[in-house]
């Protein structure tokens, strides 16, 4: 970790001396940066939708290195996307190390953004529907804590039935009143 921090500090020092902060680099290359961000979101979306693991057992996230860290997230770029799109590889190589969006924190943040967008889409569809129902069911996890799953089923604009899980929450109070609180909180979050 110290070596990685020193490398990052060295890169920052070099960019600062040339007046090239990450913000300035991003502003100068907005089309490239936009392309890269869209690619990052698409990779995260693909892995999440298919229930595939993101991380590996190695720490190296430098695309220029031959020994790229394991994990499908990084391998998707290096083995699948870069051979098909050389310009994408060039964008990745030009980005500063702290603006490549390869860390697990960024991956989790992208998942949270996608989750929020999906919930908003589902909420909009439910608001437009004429008929919907809410279902809740609980189960205990390995620590014997009750987890309540909340599902909404509705008729979409085409007259077809859609069903989506909208939340999962721990239920400290499993009484009817406690479950109603969980349900109401979930519905309020979705507007």
Coordinates of N, CA, C and O in Angstrom, one line a residue:
X1 N 0.8 -1.2 0.0 CA 0.0 0.0 0.0 C 0.9 1.3 0.0 O 0.5 2.2 -0.7
X2 N 2.0 1.2 0.7 CA 2.8 2.4 0.8 C 3.4 2.7 -0.6 O 3.5 3.8 -1.1
X3 N 3.9 1.6 -1.3 CA 4.5 1.8 -2.6 C 3.4 2.4 -3.6 O 3.7 3.3 -4.3
X4 N 2.2 1.9 -3.5 CA 1.1 2.4 -4.4 C 0.8 3.9 -4.1 O 0.7 4.7 -5.0
X5 N 0.8 4.2 -2.8 CA 0.6 5.6 -2.4 C 1.7 6.5 -2.9 O 1.5 7.6 -3.3
X6 N 2.9 6.0 -2.8 CA 4.1 6.8 -3.3 C 4.0 7.0 -4.8 O 4.3 8.1 -5.3
X7 N 3.6 6.0 -5.5 CA 3.4 6.1 -7.0 C 2.4 7.1 -7.3 O 2.6 8.0 -8.2
X8 N 1.3 7.1 -6.6 CA 0.2 8.0 -6.8 C 0.6 9.4 -6.5 O 0.3 10.4 -7.2
X9 N 1.4 9.6 -5.4 CA 1.9 10.9 -5.0 C 2.9 11.4 -6.1 O 2.8 12.6 -6.4
X10 N 3.7 10.5 -6.6 CA 4.7 10.9 -7.6 C 4.0 11.4 -8.9 O 4.4 12.4 -9.5
X11 N 2.9 10.7 -9.2 CA 2.1 11.1 -10.4 C 1.5 12.4 -10.2 O 1.5 13.3 -11.0
X12 N 0.9 12.6 -9.0 CA 0.3 13.9 -8.6 C 1.3 15.0 -8.7 O 1.0 16.1 -9.2
X13 N 2.5 14.8 -8.1 CA 3.5 15.8 -8.1 C 3.9 16.2 -9.5 O 4.1 17.4 -9.8
X14 N 4.1 15.2 -10.4 CA 4.5 15.5 -11.8 C 3.4 16.3 -12.5 O 3.7 17.2 -13.2
X15 N 2.2 15.9 -12.3 CA 1.1 16.6 -13.0 C 0.9 18.0 -12.4 O 0.7 18.9 -13.2
X16 N 1.1 18.2 -11.1 CA 1.0 19.5 -10.5 C 2.1 20.4 -11.1 O 1.8 21.6 -11.3
X17 N 3.3 19.9 -11.2 CA 4.4 20.8 -11.7 C 4.1 21.2 -13.2 O 4.6 22.3 -13.6
X18 N 3.4 20.5 -13.9 CA 3.1 20.8 -15.3 C 1.7 21.4 -15.4 O 1.2 21.6 -16.5
X19 N 1.1 21.7 -14.3 CA -0.3 22.3 -14.3 C -1.3 21.4 -14.9 O -2.2 21.9 -15.7
X20 N -1.2 20.1 -14.8 CA -2.1 19.1 -15.4 C -2.8 18.3 -14.3 O -2.5 17.2 -14.0
X21 N -3.8 19.0 -13.7 CA -4.6 18.2 -12.6 C -5.5 17.3 -13.3 O -5.8 17.4 -14.5
X22 N -6.1 16.3 -12.6 CA -7.0 15.4 -13.2 C -8.2 16.1 -13.7 O -8.7 15.8 -14.8
X23 N -8.7 17.1 -13.0 CA -9.8 17.9 -13.4 C -9.5 18.6 -14.8 O -10.4 18.5 -15.7
X24 N -8.3 19.1 -15.0 CA -8.0 19.8 -16.2 C -7.9 18.7 -17.4 O -8.4 19.0 -18.5
X25 N -7.3 17.6 -17.1 CA -7.2 16.5 -18.1 C -8.6 16.1 -18.5 O -8.9 15.9 -19.7
X26 N -9.5 15.9 -17.5 CA -10.9 15.4 -17.9 C -11.6 16.5 -18.7 O -12.3 16.2 -19.7
X27 N -11.4 17.8 -18.4 CA -12.1 18.8 -19.1 C -11.5 18.9 -20.5 O -12.2 19.2 -21.5
X28 N -10.2 18.7 -20.7 CA -9.6 18.7 -22.0 C -10.1 17.6 -22.9 O -10.1 17.7 -24.1
X29 N -10.4 16.4 -22.3 CA -10.7 15.2 -23.1 C -12.1 14.7 -22.8 O -12.3 13.6 -22.5
X30 N -13.0 15.6 -22.8 CA -14.4 15.3 -22.4 C -15.0 14.1 -23.3 O -15.5 13.2 -22.8
X31 N -14.8 14.2 -24.6 CA -15.4 13.1 -25.4 C -14.8 11.7 -25.0 O -15.5 10.7 -24.9
X32 N -13.5 11.7 -24.9 CA -12.8 10.4 -24.5 C -13.2 10.0 -23.1 O -13.5 8.8 -22.8
X33 N -13.3 11.0 -22.2 CA -13.7 10.6 -20.8 C -15.1 10.1 -20.8 O -15.4 9.2 -20.1
X34 N -16.0 10.7 -21.5 CA -17.4 10.3 -21.6 C -17.5 8.9 -22.2 O -18.2 8.0 -21.6
X35 N -16.7 8.6 -23.2 CA -16.6 7.2 -23.8 C -16.2 6.2 -22.7 O -16.7 5.1 -22.6
X36 N -15.1 6.6 -22.0 CA -14.6 5.7 -21.0 C -15.6 5.4 -19.9 O -15.8 4.3 -19.4
X37 N -16.3 6.5 -19.4 CA -17.3 6.3 -18.3 C -18.4 5.4 -18.8 O -18.9 4.5 -18.1
X38 N -18.9 5.6 -20.0 CA -20.0 4.8 -20.6 C -19.5 3.3 -20.6 O -20.3 2.4 -20.3
X39 N -18.3 3.1 -21.0 CA -17.7 1.7 -21.1 C -17.7 1.1 -19.7 O -18.0 0.0 -19.5
X40 N -17.2 1.9 -18.7 CA -17.2 1.4 -17.3 C -18.6 1.0 -16.8 O -18.8 -0.1 -16.3
X41 N -19.5 1.8 -17.1 CA -20.9 1.5 -16.7 C -21.4 0.3 -17.4 O -22.1 -0.6 -16.8
X42 N -21.1 0.1 -18.7 CA -21.6 -1.0 -19.4 C -21.0 -2.3 -18.9 O -21.6 -3.4 -18.8
X43 N -19.7 -2.3 -18.6 CA -19.0 -3.5 -18.1 C -19.6 -3.9 -16.7 O -19.9 -5.0 -16.5
X44 N -19.8 -2.9 -15.8 CA -20.4 -3.1 -14.5 C -21.8 -3.7 -14.7 O -22.2 -4.7 -14.1
X45 N -22.6 -3.1 -15.6 CA -24.0 -3.5 -15.8 C -24.0 -5.0 -16.3 O -24.8 -5.8 -15.9
X46 N -23.1 -5.3 -17.3 CA -23.1 -6.7 -17.8 C -22.7 -7.7 -16.7 O -23.4 -8.7 -16.6
X47 N -21.7 -7.4 -15.9 CA -21.3 -8.4 -14.9 C -22.4 -8.5 -13.8 O -22.7 -9.6 -13.4
X48 N -23.0 -7.4 -13.5 CA -24.0 -7.4 -12.4 C -25.3 -8.2 -12.9 O -25.8 -9.0 -12.2
X49 N -25.7 -7.9 -14.1 CA -26.9 -8.5 -14.6 C -26.7 -10.0 -14.7 O -27.7 -10.8 -14.4
X50 N -25.5 -10.5 -15.0 CA -25.3 -11.9 -15.2 C -24.8 -12.6 -13.9 O -24.4 -13.7 -13.9
X51 N -24.7 -11.8 -12.8 CA -24.3 -12.4 -11.5 C -22.9 -12.9 -11.5 O -22.6 -13.8 -10.8
X52 N -22.0 -12.2 -12.3 CA -20.6 -12.6 -12.4 C -19.8 -11.9 -11.3 O -20.1 -10.7 -11.0
X53 N -18.7 -12.5 -10.8 CA -17.9 -11.8 -9.8 C -17.0 -10.7 -10.5 O -16.6 -10.9 -11.7
X54 N -16.7 -9.7 -9.8 CA -16.0 -8.6 -10.3 C -14.5 -8.7 -10.0 O -13.7 -8.6 -10.9
X55 N -14.1 -8.9 -8.8 CA -12.8 -8.9 -8.3 C -12.0 -10.2 -8.5 O -12.5 -11.2 -8.7
X56 N -10.7 -10.0 -8.4 CA -9.8 -11.2 -8.4 C -8.9 -11.2 -7.2 O -9.2 -10.6 -6.2
X57 N -7.8 -11.9 -7.3 CA -6.9 -12.0 -6.1 C -5.7 -11.2 -6.2 O -4.8 -11.3 -5.4
X58 N -5.5 -10.4 -7.2 CA -4.3 -9.5 -7.4 C -4.7 -8.1 -7.3 O -5.8 -7.7 -7.5
X59 N -3.7 -7.3 -7.0 CA -4.0 -5.8 -6.8 C -3.7 -5.0 -8.0 O -4.0 -3.8 -8.0
X60 N -3.0 -5.5 -9.0 CA -2.5 -4.7 -10.1 C -3.7 -4.3 -11.0 O -4.4 -5.2 -11.5
X61 N -3.9 -3.0 -11.1 CA -5.0 -2.5 -12.0 C -4.4 -1.6 -13.1 O -5.2 -0.9 -13.7
X62 N -3.1 -1.7 -13.4 CA -2.5 -0.9 -14.5 C -2.7 -1.7 -15.8 O -2.1 -2.7 -16.0
X63 N -3.4 -1.1 -16.7 CA -3.7 -1.8 -18.0 C -2.4 -1.9 -18.8 O -2.4 -2.8 -19.7
X64 N -1.4 -1.1 -18.6 CA -0.1 -1.2 -19.3 C 0.7 -2.4 -18.9 O 1.6 -2.9 -19.6
X65 N 0.4 -3.0 -17.7 CA 1.2 -4.1 -17.2 C 0.8 -5.4 -17.8 O -0.4 -5.6 -18.2
X66 N 1.8 -6.3 -18.0 CA 1.5 -7.6 -18.5 C 0.8 -8.5 -17.4 O 0.1 -9.4 -17.7
X67 N 1.1 -8.2 -16.2 CA 0.5 -8.9 -15.1 C -0.7 -8.2 -14.5 O -0.7 -7.8 -13.4
X68 N -1.8 -8.1 -15.3 CA -3.0 -7.4 -14.9 C -3.6 -8.2 -13.8 O -3.7 -9.4 -13.9
X69 N -4.1 -7.5 -12.8 CA -4.8 -8.2 -11.7 C -6.0 -9.1 -12.1 O -6.6 -8.7 -13.1
X70 N -6.3 -10.1 -11.4 CA -7.4 -11.0 -11.8 C -8.7 -10.3 -11.6 O -8.8 -9.2 -11.1
X71 N -9.7 -11.0 -12.0 CA -11.1 -10.5 -11.8 C -11.7 -10.2 -13.2 O -11.0 -9.7 -14.1
X72 N -13.0 -10.5 -13.3 CA -13.6 -10.3 -14.6 C -13.8 -8.9 -15.0 O -13.8 -8.5 -16.1
X73 N -13.8 -8.0 -14.0 CA -14.0 -6.6 -14.3 C -12.8 -6.1 -15.2 O -13.0 -5.5 -16.3
X74 N -11.6 -6.3 -14.7 CA -10.4 -5.8 -15.4 C -10.2 -6.7 -16.7 O -9.8 -6.2 -17.7
X75 N -10.4 -8.0 -16.6 CA -10.2 -8.9 -17.7 C -11.1 -8.6 -18.8 O -10.8 -8.7 -20.0
X76 N -12.3 -8.1 -18.5 CA -13.3 -7.7 -19.6 C -12.7 -6.6 -20.4 O -12.8 -6.6 -21.6
X77 N -12.0 -5.7 -19.8 CA -11.4 -4.6 -20.6 C -10.2 -5.2 -21.4 O -10.2 -5.0 -22.6
X78 N -9.3 -5.8 -20.7 CA -8.0 -6.2 -21.3 C -8.2 -7.3 -22.4 O -7.5 -7.3 -23.4
X79 N -9.0 -8.3 -22.1 CA -9.1 -9.4 -23.0 C -10.3 -9.4 -24.0 O -10.3 -10.0 -25.0
X80 N -11.3 -8.6 -23.7 CA -12.5 -8.5 -24.5 C -12.6 -7.2 -25.3 O -12.7 -7.2 -26.5
X81 N -12.6 -6.1 -24.6 CA -12.9 -4.8 -25.2 C -11.7 -4.2 -25.9 O -11.8 -3.7 -27.0
X82 N -10.5 -4.2 -25.3 CA -9.3 -3.6 -25.9 C -9.0 -4.3 -27.3 O -8.7 -3.6 -28.2
X83 N -9.0 -5.6 -27.4 CA -8.7 -6.2 -28.7 C -9.7 -5.8 -29.8 O -9.4 -5.7 -31.0
X84 N -10.9 -5.5 -29.4 CA -12.0 -5.1 -30.4 C -12.0 -3.6 -30.7 O -12.5 -3.2 -31.7
X85 N -11.4 -2.8 -29.8 CA -11.5 -1.4 -29.9 C -10.2 -0.8 -29.4 O -10.0 -0.5 -28.2
X86 N -9.3 -0.6 -30.4 CA -8.0 0.0 -30.0 C -8.0 1.4 -29.4 O -7.3 1.8 -28.6
X87 N -9.0 2.2 -29.9 CA -9.1 3.5 -29.4 C -9.5 3.5 -27.9 O -9.1 4.4 -27.2
X88 N -10.3 2.6 -27.5 CA -10.7 2.5 -26.1 C -9.4 2.2 -25.3 O -9.3 2.7 -24.2
X89 N -8.6 1.3 -25.8 CA -7.3 1.0 -25.1 C -6.5 2.2 -25.0 O -5.9 2.5 -23.9
X90 N -6.4 3.0 -26.0 CA -5.6 4.3 -26.0 C -6.1 5.3 -25.0 O -5.4 5.9 -24.3
X91 N -7.5 5.4 -24.9 CA -8.1 6.2 -23.9 C -7.7 5.8 -22.5 O -7.3 6.6 -21.7
X92 N -7.7 4.5 -22.3 CA -7.4 3.9 -20.9 C -5.9 4.2 -20.6 O -5.6 4.5 -19.4
X93 N -5.1 4.1 -21.6 CA -3.6 4.3 -21.3 C -3.3 5.8 -21.0 O -2.4 6.1 -20.3
X94 N -4.1 6.7 -21.6 CA -3.8 8.1 -21.4 C -4.4 8.7 -20.1 O -3.9 9.7 -19.6
X95 N -5.4 8.0 -19.5 CA -6.0 8.5 -18.3 C -5.0 8.4 -17.1 O -4.2 7.4 -17.1
X96 N -5.1 9.4 -16.2 CA -4.2 9.3 -15.0 C -4.6 8.0 -14.2 O -5.8 7.6 -14.3
X97 N -3.7 7.5 -13.5 CA -3.9 6.2 -12.7 C -5.1 6.4 -11.8 O -5.9 5.4 -11.5
X98 N -5.3 7.6 -11.2 CA -6.5 7.7 -10.3 C -7.7 8.2 -11.0 O -8.7 8.6 -10.3
X99 N -7.8 8.0 -12.3 CA -9.0 8.4 -13.0 C -9.4 7.3 -14.0 O -10.1 7.5 -15.0
X100 N -9.0 6.1 -13.8 CA -9.3 4.9 -14.7 C -10.6 4.2 -14.2 O -11.1 3.4 -15.0
X101 N -11.0 4.5 -13.0 CA -12.3 3.9 -12.5 C -12.2 2.3 -12.4 O -13.1 1.6 -12.9
X102 N -11.0 1.9 -11.9 CA -10.8 0.4 -11.8 C -10.9 -0.1 -10.4 O -11.0 -1.3 -10.2
X103 N -11.0 0.8 -9.4 CA -11.1 0.3 -8.0 C -12.4 -0.3 -7.6 O -13.4 0.0 -8.2
X104 N -12.4 -1.1 -6.6 CA -13.6 -1.8 -6.1 C -14.6 -0.7 -5.6 O -15.8 -0.9 -5.7
X105 N -14.1 0.4 -5.0 CA -15.0 1.4 -4.6 C -15.8 2.0 -5.7 O -17.0 2.3 -5.6
X106 N -15.1 2.3 -6.8 CA -15.8 2.8 -8.0 C -16.8 1.8 -8.5 O -17.9 2.2 -8.9
X107 N -16.4 0.5 -8.6 CA -17.4 -0.5 -9.0 C -18.6 -0.5 -8.2 O -19.7 -0.6 -8.7
X108 N -18.5 -0.4 -6.9 CA -19.6 -0.4 -6.0 C -20.4 0.9 -6.2 O -21.7 0.8 -6.1
X109 N -19.8 2.0 -6.4 CA -20.5 3.2 -6.6 C -21.3 3.2 -7.9 O -22.5 3.6 -8.0
X110 N -20.7 2.6 -9.0 CA -21.5 2.4 -10.2 C -22.7 1.5 -10.0 O -23.8 1.8 -10.5
X111 N -22.5 0.4 -9.3 CA -23.6 -0.5 -9.0 C -24.7 0.3 -8.3 O -25.9 0.1 -8.6
X112 N -24.4 1.1 -7.3 CA -25.4 1.9 -6.6 C -26.1 2.9 -7.5 O -27.3 3.0 -7.4
X113 N -25.4 3.5 -8.4 CA -26.0 4.4 -9.4 C -27.0 3.6 -10.3 O -28.1 4.1 -10.5
X114 N -26.5 2.5 -10.8 CA -27.4 1.7 -11.6 C -28.6 1.2 -10.9 O -29.7 1.2 -11.4
X115 N -28.4 0.8 -9.6 CA -29.6 0.4 -8.8 C -30.6 1.5 -8.6 O -31.8 1.3 -8.7
X116 N -30.1 2.7 -8.3 CA -31.0 3.9 -8.2 C -31.7 4.1 -9.5 O -33.0 4.4 -9.4
X117 N -31.1 4.1 -10.6 CA -31.7 4.3 -11.9 C -32.8 3.2 -12.2 O -33.9 3.5 -12.6
X118 N -32.5 2.0 -11.8 CA -33.4 0.9 -12.1 C -34.7 1.1 -11.2 O -35.8 0.9 -11.6
X119 N -34.4 1.4 -9.9 CA -35.6 1.6 -9.0 C -36.4 2.8 -9.4 O -37.7 2.7 -9.4
X120 N -35.8 3.9 -10.0 CA -36.6 5.0 -10.5 C -37.4 4.6 -11.7 O -38.6 5.0 -11.8
X121 N -36.8 3.7 -12.5 CA -37.6 3.3 -13.7 C -38.8 2.4 -13.3 O -39.9 2.6 -13.8
X122 N -38.5 1.5 -12.4 CA -39.6 0.7 -11.9 C -40.7 1.5 -11.2 O -41.9 1.3 -11.5
X123 N -40.3 2.5 -10.4 CA -41.3 3.3 -9.7 C -42.1 4.1 -10.7 O -43.3 4.2 -10.6
X124 N -41.5 4.6 -11.8 CA -42.2 5.3 -12.8 C -43.3 4.4 -13.5 O -44.4 4.8 -13.8
X125 N -42.9 3.2 -13.8 CA -43.8 2.2 -14.4 C -45.0 1.9 -13.5 O -46.1 1.9 -14.0
X126 N -44.7 1.8 -12.2 CA -45.8 1.4 -11.3 C -46.7 2.6 -11.2 O -47.9 2.4 -11.1
X127 N -46.2 3.8 -11.1 CA -47.0 5.0 -11.0 C -48.0 5.1 -12.2 O -49.1 5.6 -12.1
X128 N -47.5 4.7 -13.4 CA -48.3 4.8 -14.6 C -49.3 3.6 -14.7 O -50.3 3.7 -15.5
X129 N -49.1 2.6 -14.0 CA -50.0 1.4 -14.1 C -51.3 1.7 -13.4 O -51.4 2.5 -12.4
X130 N -52.3 1.0 -13.8 CA -53.6 1.1 -13.2 C -53.8 0.1 -12.1 O -54.6 0.4 -11.2
X131 N -53.1 -1.0 -12.1 CA -53.3 -2.0 -11.2 C -51.9 -2.5 -10.7 O -51.0 -2.8 -11.5
X132 N -51.7 -2.6 -9.4 CA -50.4 -3.2 -8.9 C -50.7 -3.8 -7.5 O -51.7 -3.6 -6.9
X133 N -49.8 -4.6 -7.1 CA -49.8 -5.3 -5.8 C -48.4 -5.3 -5.2 O -47.5 -5.4 -6.0
X134 N -48.4 -5.4 -3.9 CA -47.1 -5.5 -3.2 C -47.1 -6.8 -2.4 O -48.1 -7.2 -1.8
X135 N -46.0 -7.5 -2.5 CA -45.9 -8.8 -1.8 C -44.6 -8.7 -0.9 O -43.6 -8.1 -1.3
X136 N -44.7 -9.3 0.3 CA -43.5 -9.3 1.2 C -43.4 -10.8 1.7 O -44.4 -11.5 1.9
X137 N -42.2 -11.2 1.8 CA -41.9 -12.5 2.4 C -40.6 -12.4 3.1 O -39.7 -11.7 2.7
X138 N -40.5 -13.2 4.1 CA -39.2 -13.2 4.9 C -38.6 -14.5 5.0 O -39.2 -15.6 4.8
X139 N -37.3 -14.4 5.3 CA -36.5 -15.6 5.6 C -35.4 -15.3 6.5 O -35.1 -14.1 6.7
X140 N -34.8 -16.2 7.2 CA -33.7 -16.0 8.1 C -32.4 -16.2 7.4 O -32.3 -17.2 6.7
X141 N -31.4 -15.4 7.7 CA -30.1 -15.6 7.2 C -29.3 -16.5 8.1 O -29.9 -17.0 9.1
X142 N -28.1 -16.7 7.9 CA -27.3 -17.7 8.7 C -27.1 -17.2 10.1 O -26.7 -18.0 10.9
X143 N -27.3 -15.9 10.3 CA -27.2 -15.4 11.7 C -28.6 -15.4 12.4 O -28.7 -14.8 13.5
X144 N -29.6 -16.0 11.8 CA -30.9 -16.0 12.3 C -31.6 -14.7 12.4 O -32.5 -14.4 13.2
X145 N -31.2 -13.8 11.5 CA -31.8 -12.5 11.4 C -32.8 -12.5 10.3 O -32.6 -13.1 9.2
X146 N -34.0 -12.0 10.5 CA -35.1 -12.0 9.5 C -34.8 -11.0 8.4 O -34.5 -9.8 8.7
X147 N -34.9 -11.4 7.2 CA -34.8 -10.5 6.0 C -36.1 -10.5 5.3 O -36.6 -11.6 4.9
X148 N -36.6 -9.4 5.0 CA -37.9 -9.2 4.3 C -37.6 -8.8 2.9 O -36.9 -7.8 2.7
X149 N -38.1 -9.6 1.9 CA -38.1 -9.2 0.5 C -39.4 -8.5 0.1 O -40.4 -9.0 0.5
X150 N -39.3 -7.5 -0.6 CA -40.5 -6.7 -1.1 C -40.5 -6.7 -2.6 O -39.5 -6.4 -3.2
X151 N -41.6 -7.2 -3.1 CA -41.8 -7.3 -4.6 C -43.1 -6.6 -5.0 O -44.1 -6.6 -4.3
X152 N -43.0 -5.9 -6.1 CA -44.1 -5.2 -6.7 C -44.5 -5.9 -8.0 O -43.6 -6.3 -8.8
X153 N -45.8 -6.2 -8.2 CA -46.3 -6.8 -9.4 C -47.3 -5.8 -10.0 O -48.2 -5.3 -9.3
X154 N -47.2 -5.5 -11.3 CA -48.1 -4.5 -11.9 C -48.4 -4.8 -13.4 O -47.6 -5.6 -14.0
X155 N -49.4 -4.2 -13.9 CA -49.7 -4.3 -15.3 C -49.0 -3.1 -16.0 O -49.3 -2.0 -15.6
X156 N -48.2 -3.4 -17.0 CA -47.5 -2.3 -17.7 C -48.4 -1.6 -18.7 O -49.5 -2.1 -18.9
X157 N -47.9 -0.6 -19.4 CA -48.7 0.1 -20.4 C -49.1 -0.8 -21.6 O -50.1 -0.5 -22.3
X158 N -48.4 -1.9 -21.8 CA -48.8 -2.9 -22.9 C -49.8 -3.9 -22.4 O -50.1 -4.8 -23.1
X159 N -50.2 -3.9 -21.1 CA -51.1 -4.8 -20.6 C -50.5 -6.1 -20.1 O -51.1 -7.1 -19.8
X160 N -49.1 -6.1 -20.0 CA -48.4 -7.3 -19.6 C -48.1 -7.2 -18.1 O -47.8 -6.1 -17.6
X161 N -48.0 -8.3 -17.4 CA -47.6 -8.3 -16.0 C -46.1 -8.3 -15.8 O -45.4 -9.0 -16.5
X162 N -45.7 -7.3 -15.0 CA -44.2 -7.3 -14.6 C -44.1 -7.5 -13.1 O -45.0 -7.1 -12.4
X163 N -43.0 -8.1 -12.7 CA -42.8 -8.3 -11.3 C -41.3 -8.0 -11.0 O -40.4 -8.4 -11.7
X164 N -41.1 -7.1 -10.0 CA -39.7 -6.7 -9.7 C -39.5 -6.7 -8.2 O -40.4 -6.2 -7.4
X165 N -38.4 -7.2 -7.7 CA -38.0 -7.0 -6.3 C -37.6 -5.6 -6.2 O -36.8 -5.1 -7.0
X166 N -38.1 -4.9 -5.2 CA -37.8 -3.5 -5.0 C -36.9 -3.2 -3.7 O -36.3 -2.1 -3.6
X167 N -36.9 -4.2 -2.8 CA -36.1 -4.0 -1.6 C -35.9 -5.2 -0.8 O -36.7 -6.2 -1.0
X168 N -34.8 -5.3 0.0 CA -34.6 -6.3 1.0 C -34.1 -5.6 2.2 O -33.2 -4.8 2.1
X169 N -34.8 -5.9 3.3 CA -34.4 -5.2 4.6 C -34.4 -6.2 5.7 O -35.2 -7.1 5.8
X170 N -33.5 -6.0 6.7 CA -33.6 -6.7 7.9 C -34.8 -6.3 8.7 O -35.1 -5.1 8.8
X171 N -35.5 -7.3 9.3 CA -36.7 -7.0 10.1 C -36.4 -7.3 11.6 O -36.4 -8.4 12.0
X172 N -36.1 -6.2 12.3 CA -35.9 -6.4 13.8 C -37.2 -6.7 14.5 O -37.3 -7.4 15.5
X173 N -38.3 -6.1 14.0 CA -39.6 -6.3 14.5 C -40.5 -7.1 13.5 O -40.8 -6.5 12.4
X174 N -40.8 -8.3 13.7 CA -41.5 -9.2 12.8 C -43.0 -9.1 13.0 O -43.7 -9.9 12.3
X175 N -43.5 -8.3 13.8 CA -44.9 -8.1 14.0 C -45.5 -7.4 12.7 O -44.8 -6.9 11.9
X176 N -46.8 -7.5 12.6 CA -47.5 -6.8 11.5 C -47.1 -5.3 11.4 O -46.8 -4.8 10.4
X177 N -47.1 -4.7 12.6 CA -46.7 -3.2 12.6 C -45.3 -3.0 12.2 O -45.0 -2.1 11.4
X178 N -44.4 -3.9 12.6 CA -43.0 -3.8 12.2 C -42.8 -4.0 10.7 O -42.0 -3.3 10.0
X179 N -43.5 -4.9 10.1 CA -43.5 -5.2 8.7 C -44.1 -4.0 7.9 O -43.5 -3.7 6.8
X180 N -45.1 -3.4 8.4 CA -45.7 -2.3 7.7 C -44.7 -1.1 7.7 O -44.6 -0.4 6.7
X181 N -44.0 -0.9 8.7 CA -43.0 0.1 8.8 C -41.9 -0.1 7.7 O -41.6 0.8 6.9
X182 N -41.5 -1.3 7.5 CA -40.5 -1.7 6.5 C -41.1 -1.4 5.1 O -40.5 -0.8 4.2
X183 N -42.3 -1.8 4.9 CA -43.0 -1.6 3.6 C -43.2 -0.1 3.3 O -42.8 0.3 2.2
X184 N -43.6 0.6 4.3 CA -43.8 2.1 4.0 C -42.5 2.8 3.8 O -42.5 3.7 2.9
X185 N -41.4 2.4 4.5 CA -40.1 3.0 4.2 C -39.7 2.7 2.8 O -39.2 3.6 2.1
X186 N -39.9 1.5 2.4 CA -39.5 1.1 1.0 C -40.3 1.9 0.0 O -39.7 2.3 -1.0
X187 N -41.6 2.0 0.2 CA -42.4 2.7 -0.8 C -42.1 4.2 -0.8 O -42.1 4.8 -1.9
X188 N -41.8 4.8 0.3 CA -41.4 6.2 0.4 C -40.1 6.4 -0.3 O -39.9 7.4 -1.0
X189 N -39.1 5.5 -0.2 CA -37.8 5.6 -0.9 C -38.0 5.7 -2.4 O -37.3 6.4 -3.1
X190 N -39.1 5.0 -2.9 CA -39.3 4.9 -4.3 C -40.3 6.1 -4.8 O -40.5 6.2 -6.0
X191 N -40.8 6.8 -3.8 CA -41.7 7.9 -4.1 C -43.1 7.4 -4.5 O -43.7 8.0 -5.4

